[in-house]
Backbone as a chain_set.jsonl record, in Angstrom:
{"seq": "XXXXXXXXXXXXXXXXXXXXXXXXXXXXXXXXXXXXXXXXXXXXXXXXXXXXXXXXXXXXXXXXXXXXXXXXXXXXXXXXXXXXXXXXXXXXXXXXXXXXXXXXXXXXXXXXXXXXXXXXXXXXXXXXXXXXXXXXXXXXXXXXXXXXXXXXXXXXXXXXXXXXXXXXXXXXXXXXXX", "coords": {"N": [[0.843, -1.184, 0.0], [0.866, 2.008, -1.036], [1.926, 5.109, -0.659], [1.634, 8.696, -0.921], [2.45, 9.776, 1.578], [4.916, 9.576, 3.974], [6.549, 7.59, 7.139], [8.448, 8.803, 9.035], [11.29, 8.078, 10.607], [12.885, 8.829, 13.61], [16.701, 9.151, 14.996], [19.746, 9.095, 16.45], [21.019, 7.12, 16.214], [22.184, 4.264, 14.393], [21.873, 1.609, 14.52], [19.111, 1.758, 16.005], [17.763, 2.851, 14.352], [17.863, 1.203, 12.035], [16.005, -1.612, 13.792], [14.161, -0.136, 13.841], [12.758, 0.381, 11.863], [12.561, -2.113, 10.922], [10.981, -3.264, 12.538], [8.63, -1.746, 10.96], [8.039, -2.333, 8.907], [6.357, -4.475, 7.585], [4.293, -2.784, 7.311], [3.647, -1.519, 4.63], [4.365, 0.615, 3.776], [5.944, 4.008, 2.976], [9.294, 4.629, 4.441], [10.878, 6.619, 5.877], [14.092, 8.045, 7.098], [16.005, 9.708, 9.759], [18.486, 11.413, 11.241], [18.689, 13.589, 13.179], [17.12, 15.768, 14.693], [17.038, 18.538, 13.683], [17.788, 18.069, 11.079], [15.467, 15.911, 10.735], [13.355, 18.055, 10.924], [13.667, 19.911, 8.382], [12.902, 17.63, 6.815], [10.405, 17.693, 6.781], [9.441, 20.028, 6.778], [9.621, 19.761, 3.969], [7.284, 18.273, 2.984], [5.052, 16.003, 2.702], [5.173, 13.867, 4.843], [3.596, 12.058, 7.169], [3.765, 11.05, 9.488], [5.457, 11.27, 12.005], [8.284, 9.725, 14.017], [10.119, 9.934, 16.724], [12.951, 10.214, 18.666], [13.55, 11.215, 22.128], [15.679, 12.47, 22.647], [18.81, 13.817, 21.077], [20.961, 14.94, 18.666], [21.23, 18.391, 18.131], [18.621, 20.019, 17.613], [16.214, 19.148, 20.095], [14.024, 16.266, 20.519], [11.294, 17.18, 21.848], [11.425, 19.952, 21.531], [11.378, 20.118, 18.465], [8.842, 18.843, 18.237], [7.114, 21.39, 19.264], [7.987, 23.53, 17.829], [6.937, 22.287, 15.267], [3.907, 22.32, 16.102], [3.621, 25.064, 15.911], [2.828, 25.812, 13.206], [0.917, 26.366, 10.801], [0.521, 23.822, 8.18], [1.846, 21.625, 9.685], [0.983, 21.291, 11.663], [-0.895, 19.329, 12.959], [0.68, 16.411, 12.239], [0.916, 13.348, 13.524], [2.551, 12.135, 16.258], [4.734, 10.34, 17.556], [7.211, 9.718, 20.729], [9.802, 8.637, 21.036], [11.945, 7.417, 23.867], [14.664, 6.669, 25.932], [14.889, 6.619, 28.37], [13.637, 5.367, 30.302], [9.75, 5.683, 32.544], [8.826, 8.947, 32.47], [7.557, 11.434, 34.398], [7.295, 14.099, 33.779], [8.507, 14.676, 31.452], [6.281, 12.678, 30.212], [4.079, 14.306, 30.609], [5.048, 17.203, 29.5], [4.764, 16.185, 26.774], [2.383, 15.54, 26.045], [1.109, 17.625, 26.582], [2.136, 19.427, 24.549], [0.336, 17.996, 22.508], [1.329, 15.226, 21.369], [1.268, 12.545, 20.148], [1.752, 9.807, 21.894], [3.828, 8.628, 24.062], [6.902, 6.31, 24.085], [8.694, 3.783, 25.403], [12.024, 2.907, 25.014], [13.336, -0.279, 24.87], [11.174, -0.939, 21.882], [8.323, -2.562, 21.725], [8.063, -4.768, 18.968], [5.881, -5.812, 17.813], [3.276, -3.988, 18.945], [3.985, -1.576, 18.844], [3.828, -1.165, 16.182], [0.933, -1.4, 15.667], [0.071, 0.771, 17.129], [1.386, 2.653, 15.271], [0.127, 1.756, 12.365], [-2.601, 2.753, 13.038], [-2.851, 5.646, 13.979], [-1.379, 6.424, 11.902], [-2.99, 6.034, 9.331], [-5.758, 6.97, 10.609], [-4.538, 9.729, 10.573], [-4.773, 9.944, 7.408], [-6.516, 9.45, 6.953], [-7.681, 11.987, 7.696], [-6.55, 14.169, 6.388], [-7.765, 13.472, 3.791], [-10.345, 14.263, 4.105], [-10.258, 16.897, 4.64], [-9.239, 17.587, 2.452], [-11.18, 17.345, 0.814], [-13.383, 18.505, 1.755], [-12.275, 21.262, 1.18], [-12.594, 21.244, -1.914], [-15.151, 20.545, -2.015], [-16.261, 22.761, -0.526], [-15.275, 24.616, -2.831], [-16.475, 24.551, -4.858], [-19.377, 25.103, -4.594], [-19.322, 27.567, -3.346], [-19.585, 29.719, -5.066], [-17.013, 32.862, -6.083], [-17.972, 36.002, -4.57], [-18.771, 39.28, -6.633], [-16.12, 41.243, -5.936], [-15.377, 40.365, -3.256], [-13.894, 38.577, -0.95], [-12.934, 34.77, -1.756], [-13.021, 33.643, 1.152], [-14.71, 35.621, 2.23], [-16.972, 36.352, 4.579], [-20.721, 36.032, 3.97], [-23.43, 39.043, 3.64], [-26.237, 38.973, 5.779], [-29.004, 37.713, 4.827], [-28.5, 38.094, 1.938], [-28.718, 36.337, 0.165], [-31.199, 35.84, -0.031], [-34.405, 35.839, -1.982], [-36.189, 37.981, -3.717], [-38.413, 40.027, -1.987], [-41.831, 39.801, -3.09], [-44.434, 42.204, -2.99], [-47.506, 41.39, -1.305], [-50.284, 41.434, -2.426], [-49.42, 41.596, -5.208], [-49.182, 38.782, -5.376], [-50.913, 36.94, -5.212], [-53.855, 37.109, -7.383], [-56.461, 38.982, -7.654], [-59.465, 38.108, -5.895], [-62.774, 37.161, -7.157], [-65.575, 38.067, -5.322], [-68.378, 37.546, -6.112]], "CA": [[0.0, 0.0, 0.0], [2.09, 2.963, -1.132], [1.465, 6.034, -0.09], [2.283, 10.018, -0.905], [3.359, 10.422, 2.252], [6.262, 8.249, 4.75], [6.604, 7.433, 8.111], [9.734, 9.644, 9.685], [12.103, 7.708, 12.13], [13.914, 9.967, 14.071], [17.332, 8.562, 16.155], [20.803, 9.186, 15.922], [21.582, 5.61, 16.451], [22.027, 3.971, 13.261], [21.164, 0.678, 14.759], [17.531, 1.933, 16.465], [16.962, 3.482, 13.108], [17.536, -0.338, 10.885], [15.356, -1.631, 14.258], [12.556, 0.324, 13.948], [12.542, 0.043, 10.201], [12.335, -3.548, 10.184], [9.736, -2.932, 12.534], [7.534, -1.115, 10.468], [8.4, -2.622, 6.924], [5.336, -5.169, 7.577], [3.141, -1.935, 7.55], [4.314, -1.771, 3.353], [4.124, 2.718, 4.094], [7.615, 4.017, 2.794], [9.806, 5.074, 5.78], [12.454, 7.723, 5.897], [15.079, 8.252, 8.255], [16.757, 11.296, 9.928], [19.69, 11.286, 12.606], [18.771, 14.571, 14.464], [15.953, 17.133, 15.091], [17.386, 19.522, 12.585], [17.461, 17.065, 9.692], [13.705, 15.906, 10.42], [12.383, 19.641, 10.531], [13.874, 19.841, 6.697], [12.403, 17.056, 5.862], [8.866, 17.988, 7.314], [9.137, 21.308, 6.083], [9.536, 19.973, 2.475], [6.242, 17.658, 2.867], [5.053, 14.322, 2.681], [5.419, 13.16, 6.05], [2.25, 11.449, 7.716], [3.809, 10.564, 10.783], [6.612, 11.108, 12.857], [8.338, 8.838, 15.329], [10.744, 10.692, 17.275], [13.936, 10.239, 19.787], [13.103, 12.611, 22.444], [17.225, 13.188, 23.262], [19.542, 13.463, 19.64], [22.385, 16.117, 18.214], [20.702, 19.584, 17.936], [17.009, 20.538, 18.355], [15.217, 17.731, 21.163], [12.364, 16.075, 20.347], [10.022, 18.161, 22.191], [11.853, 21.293, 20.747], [10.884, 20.045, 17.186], [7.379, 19.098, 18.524], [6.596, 22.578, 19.816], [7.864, 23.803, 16.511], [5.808, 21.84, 13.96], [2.986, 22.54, 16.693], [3.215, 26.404, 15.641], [3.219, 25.969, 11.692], [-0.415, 25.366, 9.996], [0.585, 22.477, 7.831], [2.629, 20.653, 10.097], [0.326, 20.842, 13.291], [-1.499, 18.122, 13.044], [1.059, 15.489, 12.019], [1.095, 12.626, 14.586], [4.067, 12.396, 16.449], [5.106, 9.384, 18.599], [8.036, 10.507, 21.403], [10.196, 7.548, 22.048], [12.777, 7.517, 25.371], [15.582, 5.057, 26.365], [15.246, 6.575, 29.808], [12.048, 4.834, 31.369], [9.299, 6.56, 32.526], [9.415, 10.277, 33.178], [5.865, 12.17, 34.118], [7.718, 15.473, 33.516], [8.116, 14.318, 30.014], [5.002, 12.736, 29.039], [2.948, 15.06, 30.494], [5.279, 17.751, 28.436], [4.692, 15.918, 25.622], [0.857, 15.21, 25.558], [0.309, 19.235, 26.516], [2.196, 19.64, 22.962], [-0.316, 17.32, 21.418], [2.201, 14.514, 20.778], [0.106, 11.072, 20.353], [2.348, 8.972, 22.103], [5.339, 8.398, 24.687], [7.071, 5.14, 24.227], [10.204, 3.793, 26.221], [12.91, 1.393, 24.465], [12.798, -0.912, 23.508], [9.572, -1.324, 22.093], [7.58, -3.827, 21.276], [7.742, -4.505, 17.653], [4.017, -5.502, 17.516], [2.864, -2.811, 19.545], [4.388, -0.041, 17.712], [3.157, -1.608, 14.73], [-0.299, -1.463, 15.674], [0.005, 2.466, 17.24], [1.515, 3.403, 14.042], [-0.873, 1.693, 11.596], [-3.863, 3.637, 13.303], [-1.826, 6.988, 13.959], [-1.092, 6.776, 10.23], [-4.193, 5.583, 8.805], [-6.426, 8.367, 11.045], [-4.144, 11.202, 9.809], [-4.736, 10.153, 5.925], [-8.232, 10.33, 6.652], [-7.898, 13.089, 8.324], [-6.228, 14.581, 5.032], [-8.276, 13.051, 2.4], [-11.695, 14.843, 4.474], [-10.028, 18.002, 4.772], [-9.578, 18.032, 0.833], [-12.511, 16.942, -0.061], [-14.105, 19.686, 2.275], [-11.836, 22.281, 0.686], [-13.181, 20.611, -2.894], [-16.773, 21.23, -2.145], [-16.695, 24.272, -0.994], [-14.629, 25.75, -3.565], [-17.737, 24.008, -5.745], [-20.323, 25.469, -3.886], [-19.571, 28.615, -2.822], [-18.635, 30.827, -6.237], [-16.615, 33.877, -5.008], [-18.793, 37.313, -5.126], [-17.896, 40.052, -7.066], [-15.396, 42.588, -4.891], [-15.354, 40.045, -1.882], [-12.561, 37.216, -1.066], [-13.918, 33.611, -1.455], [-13.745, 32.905, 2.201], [-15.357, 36.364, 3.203], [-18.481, 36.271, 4.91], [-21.778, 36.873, 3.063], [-24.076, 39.726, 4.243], [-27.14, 38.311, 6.368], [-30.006, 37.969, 3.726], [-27.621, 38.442, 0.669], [-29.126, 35.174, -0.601], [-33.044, 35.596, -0.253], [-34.745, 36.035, -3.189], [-36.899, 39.478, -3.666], [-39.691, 39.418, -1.678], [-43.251, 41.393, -3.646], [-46.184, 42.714, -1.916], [-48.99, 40.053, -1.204], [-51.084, 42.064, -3.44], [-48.989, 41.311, -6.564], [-48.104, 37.282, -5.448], [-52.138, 36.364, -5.639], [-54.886, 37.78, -8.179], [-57.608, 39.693, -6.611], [-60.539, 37.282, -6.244], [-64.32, 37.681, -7.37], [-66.937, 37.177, -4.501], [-69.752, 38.055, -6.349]], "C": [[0.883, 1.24, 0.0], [0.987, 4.586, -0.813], [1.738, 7.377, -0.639], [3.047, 10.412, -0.144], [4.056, 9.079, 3.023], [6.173, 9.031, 6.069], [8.129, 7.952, 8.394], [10.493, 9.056, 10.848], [13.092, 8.393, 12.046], [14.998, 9.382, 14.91], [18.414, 8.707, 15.446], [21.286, 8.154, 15.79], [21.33, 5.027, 15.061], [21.483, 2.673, 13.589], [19.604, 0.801, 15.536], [16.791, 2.137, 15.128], [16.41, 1.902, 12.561], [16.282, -0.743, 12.269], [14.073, -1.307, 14.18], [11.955, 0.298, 12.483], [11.834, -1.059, 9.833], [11.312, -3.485, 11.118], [8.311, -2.749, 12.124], [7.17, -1.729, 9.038], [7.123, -3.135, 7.084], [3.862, -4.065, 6.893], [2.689, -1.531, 5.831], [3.916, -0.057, 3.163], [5.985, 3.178, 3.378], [7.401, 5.0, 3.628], [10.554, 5.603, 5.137], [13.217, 7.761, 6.937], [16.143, 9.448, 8.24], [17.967, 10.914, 11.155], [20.031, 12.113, 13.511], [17.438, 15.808, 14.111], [15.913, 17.844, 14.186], [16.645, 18.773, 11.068], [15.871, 16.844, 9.779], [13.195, 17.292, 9.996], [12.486, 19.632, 9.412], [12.969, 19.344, 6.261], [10.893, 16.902, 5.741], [8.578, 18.873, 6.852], [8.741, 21.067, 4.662], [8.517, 18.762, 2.093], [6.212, 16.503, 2.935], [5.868, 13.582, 3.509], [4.167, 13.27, 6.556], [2.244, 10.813, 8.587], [5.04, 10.688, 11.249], [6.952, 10.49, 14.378], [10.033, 8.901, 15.494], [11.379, 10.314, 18.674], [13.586, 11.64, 20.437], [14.711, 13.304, 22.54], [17.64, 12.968, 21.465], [20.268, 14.797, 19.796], [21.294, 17.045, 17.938], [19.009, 19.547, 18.386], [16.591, 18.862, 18.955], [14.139, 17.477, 20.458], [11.188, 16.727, 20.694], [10.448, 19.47, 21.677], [11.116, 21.291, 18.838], [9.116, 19.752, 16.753], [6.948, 20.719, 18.458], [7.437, 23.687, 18.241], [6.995, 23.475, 15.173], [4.734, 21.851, 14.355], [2.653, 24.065, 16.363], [2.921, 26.457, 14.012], [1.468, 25.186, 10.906], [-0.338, 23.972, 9.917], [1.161, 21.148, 8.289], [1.785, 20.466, 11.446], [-0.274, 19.584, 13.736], [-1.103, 16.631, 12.737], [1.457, 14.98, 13.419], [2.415, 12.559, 14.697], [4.449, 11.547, 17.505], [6.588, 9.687, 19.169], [8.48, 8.754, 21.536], [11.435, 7.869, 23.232], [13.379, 6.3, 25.091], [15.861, 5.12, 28.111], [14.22, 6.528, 31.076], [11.148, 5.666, 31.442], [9.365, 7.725, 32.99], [8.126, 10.844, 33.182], [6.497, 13.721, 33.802], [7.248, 15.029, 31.505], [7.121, 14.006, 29.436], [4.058, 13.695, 29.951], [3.205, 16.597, 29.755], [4.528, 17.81, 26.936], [2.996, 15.999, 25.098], [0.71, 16.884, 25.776], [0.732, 19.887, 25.251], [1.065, 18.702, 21.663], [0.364, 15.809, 20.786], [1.14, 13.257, 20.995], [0.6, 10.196, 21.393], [3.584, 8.97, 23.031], [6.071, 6.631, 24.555], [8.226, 5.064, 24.612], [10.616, 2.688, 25.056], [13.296, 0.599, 25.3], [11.597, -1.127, 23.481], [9.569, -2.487, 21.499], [7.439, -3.925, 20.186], [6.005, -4.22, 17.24], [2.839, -4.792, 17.872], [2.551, -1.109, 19.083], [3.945, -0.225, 16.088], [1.686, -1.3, 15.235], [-0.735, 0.105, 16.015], [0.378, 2.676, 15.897], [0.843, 3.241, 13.085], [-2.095, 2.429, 11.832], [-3.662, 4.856, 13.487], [-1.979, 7.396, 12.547], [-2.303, 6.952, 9.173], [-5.462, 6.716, 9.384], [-5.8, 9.784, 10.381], [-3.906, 11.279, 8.232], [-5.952, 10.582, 5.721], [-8.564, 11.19, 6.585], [-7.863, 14.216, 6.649], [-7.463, 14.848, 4.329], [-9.865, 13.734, 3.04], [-11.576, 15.556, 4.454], [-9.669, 18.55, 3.029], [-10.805, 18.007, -0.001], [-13.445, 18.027, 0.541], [-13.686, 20.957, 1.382], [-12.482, 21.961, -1.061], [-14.575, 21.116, -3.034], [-17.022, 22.525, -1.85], [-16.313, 25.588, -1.987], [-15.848, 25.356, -5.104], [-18.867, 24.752, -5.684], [-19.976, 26.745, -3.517], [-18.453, 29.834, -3.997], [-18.088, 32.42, -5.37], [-17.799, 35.403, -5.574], [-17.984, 38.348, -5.556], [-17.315, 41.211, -5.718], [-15.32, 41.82, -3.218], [-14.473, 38.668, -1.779], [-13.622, 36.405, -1.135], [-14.404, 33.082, -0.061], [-14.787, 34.626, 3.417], [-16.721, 36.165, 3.561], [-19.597, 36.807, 3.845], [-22.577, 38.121, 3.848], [-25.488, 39.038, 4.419], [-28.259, 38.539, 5.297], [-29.593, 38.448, 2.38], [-28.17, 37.277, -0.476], [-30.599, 34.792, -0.833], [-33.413, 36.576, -1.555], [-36.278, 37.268, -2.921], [-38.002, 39.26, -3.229], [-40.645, 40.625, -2.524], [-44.263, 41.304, -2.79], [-47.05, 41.495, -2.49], [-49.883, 40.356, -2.407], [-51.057, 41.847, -4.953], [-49.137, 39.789, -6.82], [-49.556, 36.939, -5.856], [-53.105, 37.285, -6.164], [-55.972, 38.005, -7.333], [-58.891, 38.271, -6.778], [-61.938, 37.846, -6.131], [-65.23, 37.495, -6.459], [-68.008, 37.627, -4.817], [-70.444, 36.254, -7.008]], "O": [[1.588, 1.481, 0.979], [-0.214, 4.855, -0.8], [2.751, 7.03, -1.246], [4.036, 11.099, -0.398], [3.821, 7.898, 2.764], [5.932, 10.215, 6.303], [9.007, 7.308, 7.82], [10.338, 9.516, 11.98], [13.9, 8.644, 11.152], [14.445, 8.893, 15.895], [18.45, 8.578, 14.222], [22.272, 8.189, 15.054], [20.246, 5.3, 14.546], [20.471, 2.433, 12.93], [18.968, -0.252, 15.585], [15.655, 1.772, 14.826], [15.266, 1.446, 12.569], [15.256, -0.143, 11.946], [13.084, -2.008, 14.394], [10.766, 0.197, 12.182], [10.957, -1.211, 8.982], [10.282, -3.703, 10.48], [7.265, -3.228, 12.562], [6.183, -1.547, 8.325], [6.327, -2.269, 6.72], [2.855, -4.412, 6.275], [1.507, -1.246, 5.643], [3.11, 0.286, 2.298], [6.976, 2.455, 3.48], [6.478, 5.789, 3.832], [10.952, 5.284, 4.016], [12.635, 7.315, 7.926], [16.813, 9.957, 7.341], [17.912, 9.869, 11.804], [20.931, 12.02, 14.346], [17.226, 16.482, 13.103], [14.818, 17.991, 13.643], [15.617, 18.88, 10.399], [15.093, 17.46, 9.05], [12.71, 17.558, 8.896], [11.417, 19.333, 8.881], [12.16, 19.903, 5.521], [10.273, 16.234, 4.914], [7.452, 18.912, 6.356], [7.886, 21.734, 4.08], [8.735, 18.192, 1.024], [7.212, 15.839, 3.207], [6.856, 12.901, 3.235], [3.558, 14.338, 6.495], [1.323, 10.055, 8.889], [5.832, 9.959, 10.652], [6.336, 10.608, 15.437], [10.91, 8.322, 14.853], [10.681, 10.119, 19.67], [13.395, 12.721, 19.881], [14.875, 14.523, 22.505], [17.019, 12.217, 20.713], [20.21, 15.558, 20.763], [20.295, 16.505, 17.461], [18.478, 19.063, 19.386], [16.671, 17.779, 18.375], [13.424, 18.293, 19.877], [10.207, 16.827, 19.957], [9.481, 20.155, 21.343], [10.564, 22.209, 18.232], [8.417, 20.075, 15.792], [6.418, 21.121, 17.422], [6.871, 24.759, 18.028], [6.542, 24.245, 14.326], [3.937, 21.489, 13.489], [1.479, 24.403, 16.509], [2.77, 27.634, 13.685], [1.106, 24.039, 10.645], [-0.71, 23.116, 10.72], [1.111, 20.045, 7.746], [1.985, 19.506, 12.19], [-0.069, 18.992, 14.795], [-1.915, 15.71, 12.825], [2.047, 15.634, 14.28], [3.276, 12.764, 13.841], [4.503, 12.145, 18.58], [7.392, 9.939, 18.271], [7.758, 7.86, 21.978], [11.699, 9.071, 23.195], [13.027, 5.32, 24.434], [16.499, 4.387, 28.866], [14.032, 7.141, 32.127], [11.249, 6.596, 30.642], [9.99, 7.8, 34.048], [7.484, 10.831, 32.131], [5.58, 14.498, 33.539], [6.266, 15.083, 30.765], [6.746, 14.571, 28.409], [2.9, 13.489, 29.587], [2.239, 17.275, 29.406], [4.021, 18.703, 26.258], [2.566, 16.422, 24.026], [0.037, 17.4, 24.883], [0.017, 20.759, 24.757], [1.054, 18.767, 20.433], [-0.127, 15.337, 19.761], [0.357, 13.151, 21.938], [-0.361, 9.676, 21.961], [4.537, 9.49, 22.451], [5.404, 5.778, 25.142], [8.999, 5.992, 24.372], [9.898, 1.914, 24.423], [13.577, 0.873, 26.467], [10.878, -1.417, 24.437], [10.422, -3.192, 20.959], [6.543, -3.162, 19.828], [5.296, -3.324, 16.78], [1.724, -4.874, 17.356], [1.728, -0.196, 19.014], [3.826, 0.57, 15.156], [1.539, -0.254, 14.603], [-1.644, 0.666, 15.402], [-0.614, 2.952, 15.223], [0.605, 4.293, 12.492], [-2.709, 2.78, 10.824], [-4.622, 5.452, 12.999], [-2.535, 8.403, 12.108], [-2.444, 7.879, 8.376], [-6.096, 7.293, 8.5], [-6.445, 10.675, 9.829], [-3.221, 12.142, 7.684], [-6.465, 11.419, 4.979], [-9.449, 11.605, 5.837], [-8.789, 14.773, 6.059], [-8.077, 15.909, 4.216], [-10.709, 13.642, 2.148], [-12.667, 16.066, 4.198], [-9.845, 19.682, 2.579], [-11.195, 18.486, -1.066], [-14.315, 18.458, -0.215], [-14.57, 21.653, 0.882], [-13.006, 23.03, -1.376], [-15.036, 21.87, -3.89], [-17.703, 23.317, -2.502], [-16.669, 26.765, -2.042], [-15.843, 25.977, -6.166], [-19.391, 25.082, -6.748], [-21.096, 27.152, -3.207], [-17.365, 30.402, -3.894], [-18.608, 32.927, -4.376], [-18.228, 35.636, -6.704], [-16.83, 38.521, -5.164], [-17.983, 41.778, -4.853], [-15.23, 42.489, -2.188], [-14.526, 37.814, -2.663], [-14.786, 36.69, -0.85], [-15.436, 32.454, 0.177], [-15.223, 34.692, 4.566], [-17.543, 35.796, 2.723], [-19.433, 37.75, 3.071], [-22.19, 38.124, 5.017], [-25.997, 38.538, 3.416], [-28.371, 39.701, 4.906], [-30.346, 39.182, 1.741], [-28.04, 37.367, -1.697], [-31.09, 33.878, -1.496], [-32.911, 37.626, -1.954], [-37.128, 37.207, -2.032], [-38.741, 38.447, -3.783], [-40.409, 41.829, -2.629], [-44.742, 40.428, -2.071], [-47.194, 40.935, -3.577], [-50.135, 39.508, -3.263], [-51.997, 41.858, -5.748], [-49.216, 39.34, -7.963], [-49.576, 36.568, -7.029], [-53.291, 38.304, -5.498], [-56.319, 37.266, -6.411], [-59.018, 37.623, -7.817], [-62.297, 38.71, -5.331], [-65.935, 36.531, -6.76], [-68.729, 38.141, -3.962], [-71.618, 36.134, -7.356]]}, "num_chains": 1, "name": "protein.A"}
């Protein structure tokens, strides 16, 4: 099942990266791989990414640093974003992480079949998500022709769309009661 967009593993570790790869391969999504905070942002910035799954520690910007960045940016807000750790649990951290919106905290090692099953529904919700949010933008660019001298998404004026009302007098013919 190929996709437009790829699953983003984030880790400087070249062996977590192959790991989580072979991981995911089952899922048949094409994966990418980054080796620090910086590098992902790039490659998020320049699209087609539909999920990111993210070392929270690495070389330059943190994981939650690159969260709370693609959390300010329209098109990137809403891409899921699984946080993984190698340093157990921390409630500082995930409760960081979930007040950025992040889907997910997971410790290493994970569970192959685990993380397989979060990421197939992670992934699979945020295509939907997509493919409803185009199809919305679709209809209404169908449906709602732009008026002259007014942007397409400006408001209409209240009763701009009722049709002329005439005096009663005109709508029915006088009647005979004789």
């Amino acid at each position: 099942m190929r996709s437009d967009t790829k699953i983003l593993i984030v880790d400087e570790h070249e062996d977590t990266l192959y790991a989580l790869e072979s991981a995911l391969a089952p899922l048949g999504h094409d994966l990418g791989r980054a080796t620090s905070g910086d590098e992902a942002l790039k490659q998020v910035l320049r699209g087609h990414v539909g999920l990111l799954l993210l070392d929270v520690l690495g070389p330059g910007a943190d994981g939650l640093d690159v969260v709370r960045y693609l959390r300010r940016l329209e098109q990137t807000q809403h891409i899921p974003v699984v946080l993984l750790t190698g340093y157990g649990p921390d409630h500082e951290l995930t409760s960081t992480a979930f007040e950025l919106g992040v889907a997910d905290v997971l410790t290493k090692p994970v569970d192959p079949w685990a993380l397989r099953t979060k990421i197939r529904y992670l992934y699979d919700a945020h295509r939907r998500h997509r493919a409803l949010e185009r199809e919305l933008r679709e209809l209404r660019a169908r449906t709602e022709p732009p008026v002259r001298g007014k942007s397409p998404a400006a408001p209409e004026e209240p009763g701009a769309r009722l049709p002329a009302q005439r005096d009663r007098r005109e709508q029915a013919p006088a009647r005979d009661h004789t």
